[in-house]
Amino acid sequence: MTKKEQFLATLNDQEKKLIKNGEVEPNPFSLCWYYKVQSEYAAPKEAERMERRKAELYGEWKTIGLVE
């Protein structure tokens, strides 16, 4: 399995849609940046959900060796 396939396997349907529509590049940095920027403009509960998801994904990526 390639690194890109490993990355895509960690994503939910909404995140895959963002990549498919070209809103986010298919790499960990771009998705983390997307969540960071979007959470700044979201309601507090939604921003908290986004930050939790970003942390969850980062942990998964670290486990499989996509990020250090």
mmCIF file of N, CA and C in Angstrom:
data_model
loop_
_atom_site.group_PDB
_atom_site.id
_atom_site.type_symbol
_atom_site.label_atom_id
_atom_site.label_comp_id
_atom_site.label_asym_id
_atom_site.label_seq_id
_atom_site.Cartn_x
_atom_site.Cartn_y
_atom_site.Cartn_z
ATOM 1 N N MET A 1 0.848 -1.176 0.000
ATOM 2 C CA MET A 1 0.000 0.000 0.000
ATOM 3 C C MET A 1 0.895 1.242 0.000
ATOM 4 N N THR A 2 0.607 2.168 -0.892
ATOM 5 C CA THR A 2 1.409 3.391 -0.973
ATOM 6 C C THR A 2 1.055 4.331 0.183
ATOM 7 N N LYS A 3 1.908 5.316 0.375
ATOM 8 C CA LYS A 3 1.639 6.300 1.441
ATOM 9 C C LYS A 3 0.332 7.049 1.168
ATOM 10 N N LYS A 4 0.065 7.362 -0.089
ATOM 11 C CA LYS A 4 -1.177 8.057 -0.422
ATOM 12 C C LYS A 4 -2.379 7.174 -0.098
ATOM 13 N N GLU A 5 -2.312 5.904 -0.410
ATOM 14 C CA GLU A 5 -3.399 4.977 -0.088
ATOM 15 C C GLU A 5 -3.577 4.860 1.423
ATOM 16 N N GLN A 6 -2.461 4.813 2.162
ATOM 17 C CA GLN A 6 -2.539 4.761 3.619
ATOM 18 C C GLN A 6 -3.207 6.025 4.156
ATOM 19 N N PHE A 7 -2.820 7.163 3.609
ATOM 20 C CA PHE A 7 -3.411 8.439 4.016
ATOM 21 C C PHE A 7 -4.905 8.439 3.763
ATOM 22 N N LEU A 8 -5.320 8.081 2.563
ATOM 23 C CA LEU A 8 -6.741 8.094 2.207
ATOM 24 C C LEU A 8 -7.550 7.113 3.050
ATOM 25 N N ALA A 9 -6.939 6.022 3.468
ATOM 26 C CA ALA A 9 -7.635 5.023 4.277
ATOM 27 C C ALA A 9 -7.978 5.557 5.671
ATOM 28 N N THR A 10 -7.301 6.595 6.119
ATOM 29 C CA THR A 10 -7.568 7.150 7.449
ATOM 30 C C THR A 10 -8.702 8.172 7.446
ATOM 31 N N LEU A 11 -9.151 8.572 6.270
ATOM 32 C CA LEU A 11 -10.122 9.660 6.157
ATOM 33 C C LEU A 11 -11.559 9.170 6.181
ATOM 34 N N ASN A 12 -12.441 10.053 6.659
ATOM 35 C CA ASN A 12 -13.872 9.749 6.595
ATOM 36 C C ASN A 12 -14.411 10.243 5.249
ATOM 37 N N ASP A 13 -15.675 9.988 4.981
ATOM 38 C CA ASP A 13 -16.265 10.341 3.688
ATOM 39 C C ASP A 13 -16.218 11.841 3.410
ATOM 40 N N GLN A 14 -16.459 12.639 4.429
ATOM 41 C CA GLN A 14 -16.449 14.093 4.250
ATOM 42 C C GLN A 14 -15.051 14.574 3.837
ATOM 43 N N GLU A 15 -14.027 14.040 4.480
ATOM 44 C CA GLU A 15 -12.654 14.431 4.162
ATOM 45 C C GLU A 15 -12.263 13.963 2.769
ATOM 46 N N LYS A 16 -12.688 12.776 2.399
ATOM 47 C CA LYS A 16 -12.408 12.281 1.043
ATOM 48 C C LYS A 16 -13.088 13.155 0.000
ATOM 49 N N LYS A 17 -14.278 13.647 0.312
ATOM 50 C CA LYS A 17 -15.006 14.529 -0.602
ATOM 51 C C LYS A 17 -14.255 15.848 -0.789
ATOM 52 N N LEU A 18 -13.686 16.379 0.297
ATOM 53 C CA LEU A 18 -12.897 17.611 0.206
ATOM 54 C C LEU A 18 -11.725 17.428 -0.760
ATOM 55 N N ILE A 19 -11.086 16.284 -0.684
ATOM 56 C CA ILE A 19 -9.946 15.997 -1.557
ATOM 57 C C ILE A 19 -10.421 15.794 -2.996
ATOM 58 N N LYS A 20 -11.491 15.031 -3.158
ATOM 59 C CA LYS A 20 -12.027 14.763 -4.492
ATOM 60 C C LYS A 20 -12.439 16.057 -5.193
ATOM 61 N N ASN A 21 -13.017 16.988 -4.452
ATOM 62 C CA ASN A 21 -13.469 18.259 -5.029
ATOM 63 C C ASN A 21 -12.342 19.277 -5.183
ATOM 64 N N GLY A 22 -11.137 18.915 -4.770
ATOM 65 C CA GLY A 22 -9.998 19.805 -4.930
ATOM 66 C C GLY A 22 -9.904 20.903 -3.885
ATOM 67 N N GLU A 23 -10.693 20.807 -2.827
ATOM 68 C CA GLU A 23 -10.635 21.823 -1.772
ATOM 69 C C GLU A 23 -9.408 21.648 -0.889
ATOM 70 N N VAL A 24 -8.893 20.425 -0.828
ATOM 71 C CA VAL A 24 -7.733 20.095 0.000
ATOM 72 C C VAL A 24 -6.821 19.176 -0.817
ATOM 73 N N GLU A 25 -5.519 19.426 -0.751
ATOM 74 C CA GLU A 25 -4.554 18.542 -1.408
ATOM 75 C C GLU A 25 -4.495 17.212 -0.653
ATOM 76 N N PRO A 26 -4.212 16.123 -1.334
ATOM 77 C CA PRO A 26 -4.181 14.812 -0.670
ATOM 78 C C PRO A 26 -2.890 14.559 0.113
ATOM 79 N N ASN A 27 -2.705 15.329 1.190
ATOM 80 C CA ASN A 27 -1.555 15.096 2.071
ATOM 81 C C ASN A 27 -1.913 15.565 3.480
ATOM 82 N N PRO A 28 -1.238 15.039 4.485
ATOM 83 C CA PRO A 28 -1.560 15.385 5.882
ATOM 84 C C PRO A 28 -1.478 16.879 6.186
ATOM 85 N N PHE A 29 -0.457 17.553 5.679
ATOM 86 C CA PHE A 29 -0.306 18.972 5.976
ATOM 87 C C PHE A 29 -1.522 19.768 5.515
ATOM 88 N N SER A 30 -1.976 19.520 4.302
ATOM 89 C CA SER A 30 -3.101 20.278 3.746
ATOM 90 C C SER A 30 -4.376 20.063 4.554
ATOM 91 N N LEU A 31 -4.621 18.830 4.962
ATOM 92 C CA LEU A 31 -5.832 18.570 5.732
ATOM 93 C C LEU A 31 -5.748 19.200 7.123
ATOM 94 N N CYS A 32 -4.588 19.144 7.750
ATOM 95 C CA CYS A 32 -4.422 19.804 9.050
ATOM 96 C C CYS A 32 -4.618 21.308 8.915
ATOM 97 N N TRP A 33 -4.081 21.888 7.855
ATOM 98 C CA TRP A 33 -4.233 23.324 7.631
ATOM 99 C C TRP A 33 -5.706 23.672 7.413
ATOM 100 N N TYR A 34 -6.410 22.853 6.643
ATOM 101 C CA TYR A 34 -7.836 23.062 6.407
ATOM 102 C C TYR A 34 -8.589 23.098 7.736
ATOM 103 N N TYR A 35 -8.344 22.100 8.596
ATOM 104 C CA TYR A 35 -9.033 22.060 9.883
ATOM 105 C C TYR A 35 -8.660 23.259 10.759
ATOM 106 N N LYS A 36 -7.408 23.667 10.732
ATOM 107 C CA LYS A 36 -6.978 24.809 11.535
ATOM 108 C C LYS A 36 -7.717 26.068 11.106
ATOM 109 N N VAL A 37 -7.729 26.344 9.816
ATOM 110 C CA VAL A 37 -8.360 27.558 9.309
ATOM 111 C C VAL A 37 -9.872 27.519 9.513
ATOM 112 N N GLN A 38 -10.496 26.400 9.194
ATOM 113 C CA GLN A 38 -11.943 26.307 9.331
ATOM 114 C C GLN A 38 -12.382 26.418 10.790
ATOM 115 N N SER A 39 -11.606 25.875 11.693
ATOM 116 C CA SER A 39 -11.985 25.931 13.111
ATOM 117 C C SER A 39 -11.936 27.354 13.657
ATOM 118 N N GLU A 40 -11.125 28.222 13.043
ATOM 119 C CA GLU A 40 -11.054 29.615 13.483
ATOM 120 C C GLU A 40 -12.350 30.366 13.209
ATOM 121 N N TYR A 41 -13.115 29.911 12.234
ATOM 122 C CA TYR A 41 -14.346 30.603 11.848
ATOM 123 C C TYR A 41 -15.608 29.859 12.270
ATOM 124 N N ALA A 42 -15.452 28.699 12.860
ATOM 125 C CA ALA A 42 -16.602 27.877 13.245
ATOM 126 C C ALA A 42 -17.096 28.256 14.638
ATOM 127 N N ALA A 43 -18.316 27.812 14.924
ATOM 128 C CA ALA A 43 -18.870 27.964 16.267
ATOM 129 C C ALA A 43 -17.998 27.163 17.239
ATOM 130 N N PRO A 44 -17.982 27.533 18.515
ATOM 131 C CA PRO A 44 -17.093 26.874 19.481
ATOM 132 C C PRO A 44 -17.196 25.337 19.508
ATOM 133 N N LYS A 45 -18.380 24.795 19.513
ATOM 134 C CA LYS A 45 -18.509 23.330 19.563
ATOM 135 C C LYS A 45 -17.994 22.683 18.288
ATOM 136 N N GLU A 46 -18.271 23.289 17.151
ATOM 137 C CA GLU A 46 -17.796 22.760 15.868
ATOM 138 C C GLU A 46 -16.276 22.881 15.788
ATOM 139 N N ALA A 47 -15.740 23.989 16.267
ATOM 140 C CA ALA A 47 -14.290 24.180 16.271
ATOM 141 C C ALA A 47 -13.617 23.128 17.151
ATOM 142 N N GLU A 48 -14.216 22.828 18.279
ATOM 143 C CA GLU A 48 -13.673 21.802 19.166
ATOM 144 C C GLU A 48 -13.696 20.433 18.482
ATOM 145 N N ARG A 49 -14.774 20.140 17.774
ATOM 146 C CA ARG A 49 -14.878 18.867 17.046
ATOM 147 C C ARG A 49 -13.794 18.772 15.977
ATOM 148 N N MET A 50 -13.569 19.869 15.268
ATOM 149 C CA MET A 50 -12.545 19.889 14.224
ATOM 150 C C MET A 50 -11.151 19.676 14.812
ATOM 151 N N GLU A 51 -10.874 20.330 15.933
ATOM 152 C CA GLU A 51 -9.563 20.169 16.569
ATOM 153 C C GLU A 51 -9.361 18.738 17.070
ATOM 154 N N ARG A 52 -10.420 18.133 17.611
ATOM 155 C CA ARG A 52 -10.315 16.729 18.044
ATOM 156 C C ARG A 52 -10.049 15.814 16.865
ATOM 157 N N ARG A 53 -10.744 16.044 15.760
ATOM 158 C CA ARG A 53 -10.555 15.211 14.572
ATOM 159 C C ARG A 53 -9.145 15.374 14.019
ATOM 160 N N LYS A 54 -8.655 16.603 13.998
ATOM 161 C CA LYS A 54 -7.295 16.854 13.518
ATOM 162 C C LYS A 54 -6.285 16.097 14.377
ATOM 163 N N ALA A 55 -6.461 16.138 15.685
ATOM 164 C CA ALA A 55 -5.553 15.431 16.599
ATOM 165 C C ALA A 55 -5.662 13.918 16.414
ATOM 166 N N GLU A 56 -6.876 13.423 16.225
ATOM 167 C CA GLU A 56 -7.084 11.991 16.003
ATOM 168 C C GLU A 56 -6.377 11.532 14.727
ATOM 169 N N LEU A 57 -6.545 12.287 13.658
ATOM 170 C CA LEU A 57 -5.895 11.946 12.396
ATOM 171 C C LEU A 57 -4.380 11.998 12.530
ATOM 172 N N TYR A 58 -3.874 13.032 13.184
ATOM 173 C CA TYR A 58 -2.430 13.166 13.349
ATOM 174 C C TYR A 58 -1.861 11.962 14.098
ATOM 175 N N GLY A 59 -2.573 11.509 15.116
ATOM 176 C CA GLY A 59 -2.140 10.324 15.850
ATOM 177 C C GLY A 59 -2.098 9.087 14.971
ATOM 178 N N GLU A 60 -3.111 8.921 14.139
ATOM 179 C CA GLU A 60 -3.136 7.787 13.208
ATOM 180 C C GLU A 60 -1.983 7.884 12.207
ATOM 181 N N TRP A 61 -1.760 9.081 11.671
ATOM 182 C CA TRP A 61 -0.691 9.262 10.697
ATOM 183 C C TRP A 61 0.676 9.010 11.309
ATOM 184 N N LYS A 62 0.836 9.413 12.564
ATOM 185 C CA LYS A 62 2.103 9.179 13.251
ATOM 186 C C LYS A 62 2.330 7.676 13.444
ATOM 187 N N THR A 63 1.275 6.971 13.804
ATOM 188 C CA THR A 63 1.365 5.523 14.018
ATOM 189 C C THR A 63 1.785 4.787 12.750
ATOM 190 N N ILE A 64 1.257 5.206 11.611
ATOM 191 C CA ILE A 64 1.591 4.502 10.367
ATOM 192 C C ILE A 64 2.793 5.117 9.635
ATOM 193 N N GLY A 65 3.385 6.141 10.219
ATOM 194 C CA GLY A 65 4.620 6.693 9.690
ATOM 195 C C GLY A 65 4.473 7.749 8.605
ATOM 196 N N LEU A 66 3.323 8.379 8.513
ATOM 197 C CA LEU A 66 3.143 9.428 7.508
ATOM 198 C C LEU A 66 3.671 10.772 7.983
ATOM 199 N N VAL A 67 3.722 10.977 9.282
ATOM 200 C CA VAL A 67 4.262 12.205 9.868
ATOM 201 C C VAL A 67 5.193 11.826 11.014
ATOM 202 N N GLU A 68 6.044 12.761 11.389
ATOM 203 C CA GLU A 68 6.980 12.493 12.490
ATOM 204 C C GLU A 68 6.504 13.133 13.766
#
